[in-house]
PDB file of C-alpha atoms in Angstrom:
ATOM      1  CA  PHE A   1       9.731  10.160  22.405  1.00 56.00           C
ATOM      2  CA  ILE A   2      13.369  10.957  21.799  1.00 68.00           C
ATOM      3  CA  ILE A   3      15.422  10.814  25.005  1.00 84.00           C
ATOM      4  CA  VAL A   4      14.499   7.305  26.177  1.00 88.00           C
ATOM      5  CA  PRO A   5      15.117   5.599  22.795  1.00 81.00           C
ATOM      6  CA  VAL A   6      18.408   7.488  22.385  1.00 84.00           C
ATOM      7  CA  ILE A   7      19.605   6.429  25.836  1.00 93.00           C
ATOM      8  CA  ILE A   8      18.568   2.805  25.286  1.00 93.00           C
ATOM      9  CA  SER A   9      20.179   2.699  21.844  1.00 90.00           C
ATOM     10  CA  GLN A  10      23.440   4.188  23.124  1.00 94.00           C
ATOM     11  CA  ILE A  11      23.606   1.661  25.965  1.00 96.00           C
ATOM     12  CA  ALA A  12      22.920  -1.175  23.507  1.00 94.00           C
ATOM     13  CA  ARG A  13      25.522   0.207  21.081  1.00 93.00           C
ATOM     14  CA  LYS A  14      28.227   0.384  23.768  1.00 96.00           C
ATOM     15  CA  TRP A  15      27.341  -3.113  24.959  1.00 96.00           C
ATOM     16  CA  LEU A  16      27.583  -4.497  21.409  1.00 94.00           C
ATOM     17  CA  LEU A  17      30.817  -2.625  20.677  1.00 95.00           C
ATOM     18  CA  ALA A  18      32.310  -4.156  23.818  1.00 96.00           C
ATOM     19  CA  LYS A  19      31.795  -7.490  22.051  1.00 96.00           C
ATOM     20  CA  GLY A  20      33.513  -6.120  18.942  1.00 94.00           C
ATOM     21  CA  GLU A  21      32.647  -4.142  15.830  1.00 93.00           C
ATOM     22  CA  SER A  22      31.424  -7.309  14.094  1.00 94.00           C
ATOM     23  CA  ALA A  23      28.779  -7.851  16.802  1.00 93.00           C
ATOM     24  CA  LEU A  24      27.364  -4.378  16.182  1.00 92.00           C
ATOM     25  CA  THR A  25      27.408  -4.838  12.401  1.00 93.00           C
ATOM     26  CA  ALA A  26      25.724  -8.244  12.630  1.00 94.00           C
ATOM     27  CA  THR A  27      23.017  -6.887  14.940  1.00 93.00           C
ATOM     28  CA  LEU A  28      22.324  -3.949  12.638  1.00 90.00           C
ATOM     29  CA  LYS A  29      21.975  -6.312   9.674  1.00 92.00           C
ATOM     30  CA  ARG A  30      19.505  -8.463  11.635  1.00 92.00           C
ATOM     31  CA  LEU A  31      17.464  -5.435  12.738  1.00 89.00           C
ATOM     32  CA  HIS A  32      17.295  -3.717   9.336  1.00 86.00           C
ATOM     33  CA  PRO A  33      14.258  -5.682   8.069  1.00 85.00           C
ATOM     34  CA  ILE A  34      12.512  -5.145  11.407  1.00 89.00           C
ATOM     35  CA  SER A  35      13.009  -1.374  11.210  1.00 79.00           C
ATOM     36  CA  LEU A  36      11.486  -1.275   7.732  1.00 74.00           C
ATOM     37  CA  LEU A  37       8.573  -3.401   8.911  1.00 83.00           C
ATOM     38  CA  ALA A  38       8.033  -1.133  11.934  1.00 81.00           C
ATOM     39  CA  LEU A  39       7.902   1.920   9.660  1.00 72.00           C
ATOM     40  CA  LEU A  40       5.424   0.181   7.379  1.00 76.00           C
ATOM     41  CA  VAL A  41       3.188  -0.885  10.299  1.00 82.00           C
ATOM     42  CA  THR A  42       3.250   2.654  11.697  1.00 74.00           C
ATOM     43  CA  LEU A  43       2.240   4.114   8.339  1.00 73.00           C
ATOM     44  CA  VAL A  44      -0.528   1.549   7.852  1.00 80.00           C
ATOM     45  CA  LEU A  45      -1.949   2.301  11.317  1.00 78.00           C
ATOM     46  CA  LEU A  46      -1.788   6.042  10.770  1.00 74.00           C
ATOM     47  CA  PHE A  47      -3.453   5.870   7.385  1.00 76.00           C
ATOM     48  CA  GLY A  48      -5.960   3.370   8.737  1.00 80.00           C
ATOM     49  CA  PHE A  49      -7.087   5.853  11.379  1.00 77.00           C
ATOM     50  CA  GLN A  50      -6.937   8.878   9.068  1.00 79.00           C
ATOM     51  CA  GLY A  51      -7.887   7.324   5.710  1.00 81.00           C
ATOM     52  CA  GLN A  52     -11.536   8.357   5.903  1.00 84.00           C
ATOM     53  CA  GLN A  53     -10.625  11.965   6.690  1.00 83.00           C
ATOM     54  CA  ILE A  54      -8.037  12.046   3.905  1.00 84.00           C
ATOM     55  CA  LEU A  55     -10.600  10.858   1.354  1.00 87.00           C
ATOM     56  CA  ALA A  56     -13.369  13.113   2.706  1.00 90.00           C
ATOM     57  CA  GLN A  57     -11.320  16.333   2.711  1.00 89.00           C
ATOM     58  CA  PRO A  58      -9.265  16.540  -0.502  1.00 90.00           C
ATOM     59  CA  ILE A  59      -9.116  20.363  -0.460  1.00 93.00           C
ATOM     60  CA  ILE A  60      -7.753  20.422   3.098  1.00 90.00           C
ATOM     61  CA  ILE A  61      -5.249  17.724   2.168  1.00 89.00           C
ATOM     62  CA  ALA A  62      -4.094  19.755  -0.849  1.00 92.00           C
ATOM     63  CA  LEU A  63      -3.811  22.900   1.287  1.00 93.00           C
ATOM     64  CA  LEU A  64      -1.589  20.966   3.686  1.00 90.00           C
ATOM     65  CA  ALA A  65       0.349  19.057   1.025  1.00 92.00           C
ATOM     66  CA  VAL A  66       1.332  21.754  -1.464  1.00 94.00           C
ATOM     67  CA  PRO A  67       3.382  23.932   0.917  1.00 93.00           C
ATOM     68  CA  ILE A  68       5.059  20.849   2.381  1.00 91.00           C
ATOM     69  CA  LEU A  69       5.942  19.621  -1.103  1.00 94.00           C
ATOM     70  CA  ILE A  70       7.398  22.977  -2.150  1.00 94.00           C
ATOM     71  CA  GLN A  71       9.309  23.431   1.091  1.00 93.00           C
ATOM     72  CA  VAL A  72      10.866  19.960   1.127  1.00 93.00           C
ATOM     73  CA  TYR A  73      12.026  20.105  -2.501  1.00 96.00           C
ATOM     74  CA  PHE A  74      13.284  23.680  -2.183  1.00 96.00           C
ATOM     75  CA  ASN A  75      15.247  23.026   1.019  1.00 95.00           C
ATOM     76  CA  ALA A  76      16.724  19.752  -0.227  1.00 96.00           C
ATOM     77  CA  LEU A  77      17.796  21.065  -3.610  1.00 96.00           C
ATOM     78  CA  PHE A  78      19.107  24.317  -2.143  1.00 97.00           C
ATOM     79  CA  ALA A  79      21.139  22.426   0.476  1.00 96.00           C
ATOM     80  CA  TYR A  80      22.466  20.066  -2.204  1.00 97.00           C
ATOM     81  CA  TRP A  81      23.455  23.018  -4.418  1.00 97.00           C
ATOM     82  CA  LEU A  82      25.151  24.808  -1.485  1.00 97.00           C
ATOM     83  CA  ASN A  83      27.104  21.657  -0.686  1.00 97.00           C
ATOM     84  CA  LYS A  84      28.303  21.584  -4.299  1.00 97.00           C
ATOM     85  CA  LYS A  85      29.319  25.260  -4.160  1.00 96.00           C
ATOM     86  CA  PHE A  86      31.272  24.653  -0.942  1.00 97.00           C
ATOM     87  CA  LYS A  87      32.870  21.551  -2.487  1.00 96.00           C
ATOM     88  CA  VAL A  88      31.521  19.190   0.161  1.00 96.00           C
ATOM     89  CA  ALA A  89      31.945  15.508  -0.714  1.00 96.00           C
ATOM     90  CA  HIS A  90      28.940  13.951  -2.468  1.00 97.00           C
ATOM     91  CA  CYS A  91      28.663  11.286   0.243  1.00 96.00           C
ATOM     92  CA  VAL A  92      28.035  14.106   2.747  1.00 96.00           C
ATOM     93  CA  ALA A  93      25.963  16.355   0.471  1.00 96.00           C
ATOM     94  CA  GLY A  94      23.211  13.772  -0.095  1.00 96.00           C
ATOM     95  CA  PRO A  95      22.472  13.148   3.589  1.00 96.00           C
ATOM     96  CA  SER A  96      22.873  16.875   4.252  1.00 95.00           C
ATOM     97  CA  ALA A  97      20.159  17.653   1.709  1.00 95.00           C
ATOM     98  CA  LEU A  98      17.825  15.097   3.282  1.00 93.00           C
ATOM     99  CA  ILE A  99      18.416  16.308   6.820  1.00 92.00           C
ATOM    100  CA  GLY A 100      18.014  19.928   5.756  1.00 89.00           C
ATOM    101  CA  ALA A 101      14.705  19.190   4.067  1.00 89.00           C
ATOM    102  CA  SER A 102      13.234  16.930   6.731  1.00 88.00           C
ATOM    103  CA  ASN A 103      10.374  18.177   8.864  1.00 83.00           C
ATOM    104  CA  PHE A 104      10.805  15.341  11.361  1.00 82.00           C
ATOM    105  CA  PHE A 105       7.182  14.333  10.927  1.00 79.00           C
ATOM    106  CA  GLU A 106       7.842  11.156  12.904  1.00 76.00           C
ATOM    107  CA  LEU A 107       8.215  13.258  16.046  1.00 81.00           C
ATOM    108  CA  ALA A 108       5.274  15.438  15.046  1.00 85.00           C
ATOM    109  CA  VAL A 109       3.061  12.374  14.551  1.00 82.00           C
ATOM    110  CA  ALA A 110       4.019  10.933  17.929  1.00 80.00           C
ATOM    111  CA  THR A 111       3.407  14.265  19.653  1.00 86.00           C
ATOM    112  CA  ALA A 112       0.080  14.909  17.896  1.00 87.00           C
ATOM    113  CA  ILE A 113      -1.229  11.443  18.714  1.00 83.00           C
ATOM    114  CA  ALA A 114      -0.069  11.620  22.339  1.00 85.00           C
ATOM    115  CA  LEU A 115      -1.567  15.072  22.905  1.00 89.00           C
ATOM    116  CA  PHE A 116      -4.686  15.045  20.731  1.00 90.00           C
ATOM    117  CA  GLY A 117      -5.417  11.410  19.793  1.00 85.00           C
ATOM    118  CA  PHE A 118      -5.444   9.425  16.560  1.00 78.00           C
ATOM    119  CA  ASN A 119      -8.577  11.087  15.172  1.00 80.00           C
ATOM    120  CA  SER A 120      -7.543  14.712  15.747  1.00 85.00           C
ATOM    121  CA  GLY A 121      -6.890  17.402  13.176  1.00 86.00           C
ATOM    122  CA  ALA A 122      -3.312  17.612  14.420  1.00 88.00           C
ATOM    123  CA  ALA A 123      -2.829  13.917  13.705  1.00 85.00           C
ATOM    124  CA  LEU A 124      -4.372  14.423  10.254  1.00 86.00           C
ATOM    125  CA  ALA A 125      -1.945  17.253   9.454  1.00 87.00           C
ATOM    126  CA  THR A 126       1.056  15.188  10.512  1.00 87.00           C
ATOM    127  CA  VAL A 127      -0.183  12.150   8.593  1.00 84.00           C
ATOM    128  CA  VAL A 128      -0.434  14.303   5.470  1.00 87.00           C
ATOM    129  CA  GLY A 129       3.118  15.421   6.198  1.00 87.00           C
ATOM    130  CA  VAL A 130       4.309  11.825   6.313  1.00 83.00           C
ATOM    131  CA  LEU A 131       2.246  10.972   3.241  1.00 83.00           C
ATOM    132  CA  ILE A 132       4.023  13.729   1.316  1.00 88.00           C
ATOM    133  CA  GLU A 133       7.475  13.631   2.890  1.00 87.00           C
ATOM    134  CA  VAL A 134       8.258   9.918   2.578  1.00 83.00           C
ATOM    135  CA  PRO A 135       7.875   9.662  -1.233  1.00 88.00           C
ATOM    136  CA  VAL A 136       9.466  13.100  -1.714  1.00 92.00           C
ATOM    137  CA  MET A 137      12.507  12.071   0.337  1.00 90.00           C
ATOM    138  CA  LEU A 138      12.801   8.900  -1.737  1.00 90.00           C
ATOM    139  CA  SER A 139      12.672  11.004  -4.902  1.00 94.00           C
ATOM    140  CA  ILE A 140      15.397  13.274  -3.495  1.00 95.00           C
ATOM    141  CA  VAL A 141      17.565  10.212  -2.891  1.00 94.00           C
ATOM    142  CA  ALA A 142      17.017   9.258  -6.541  1.00 95.00           C
ATOM    143  CA  ILE A 143      17.913  12.791  -7.687  1.00 96.00           C
ATOM    144  CA  VAL A 144      21.081  12.814  -5.569  1.00 96.00           C
ATOM    145  CA  ASN A 145      22.122   9.392  -6.863  1.00 96.00           C
ATOM    146  CA  ARG A 146      21.434  10.268 -10.507  1.00 97.00           C
ATOM    147  CA  SER A 147      23.198  13.624 -10.317  1.00 97.00           C
ATOM    148  CA  LYS A 148      26.494  12.283  -9.007  1.00 96.00           C
ATOM    149  CA  ASP A 149      28.302  13.115 -12.273  1.00 95.00           C
ATOM    150  CA  TRP A 150      26.867  16.649 -12.324  1.00 95.00           C
ATOM    151  CA  TYR A 151      27.881  17.090  -8.690  1.00 96.00           C
ATOM    152  CA  ALA A 152      31.461  16.037  -9.453  1.00 94.00           C
ATOM    153  CA  GLN A 153      31.809  18.742 -12.123  1.00 91.00           C
ATOM    154  CA  THR A 154      33.314  21.973 -10.827  1.00 70.00           C
TER     155      THR A 154
END
């Protein structure tokens, strides 16, 4: 799930860079809408397979969602605050907070589906993770962007 795409992407990157930096930049611009569409299709498929279980088990979903929500916000905001204390540039602190808070549910979803199938409890747990993590990460981006002035204060 990780090694093959990384190898393929690195080969493609080197091939494009051999044609010049502009070739890589142009290709990335062309692929950007496709990557967003692929994420959307993946989420729709996951929720399509798990939607019934999500609606039928609200208590289980809450038991899965609440700790994820707390953990992601705590880790992101703590990492962001530490970056400020260590005087790390804002352009590094934002991504650092996101990476520090991420649970890499994309990998968890792929693993759960491959090992246990689309309709498994493991797939349900990872889908709940994605359901929570994606909007939370977007809200963290908004917090980081809105707090730029606060971050700049020493």
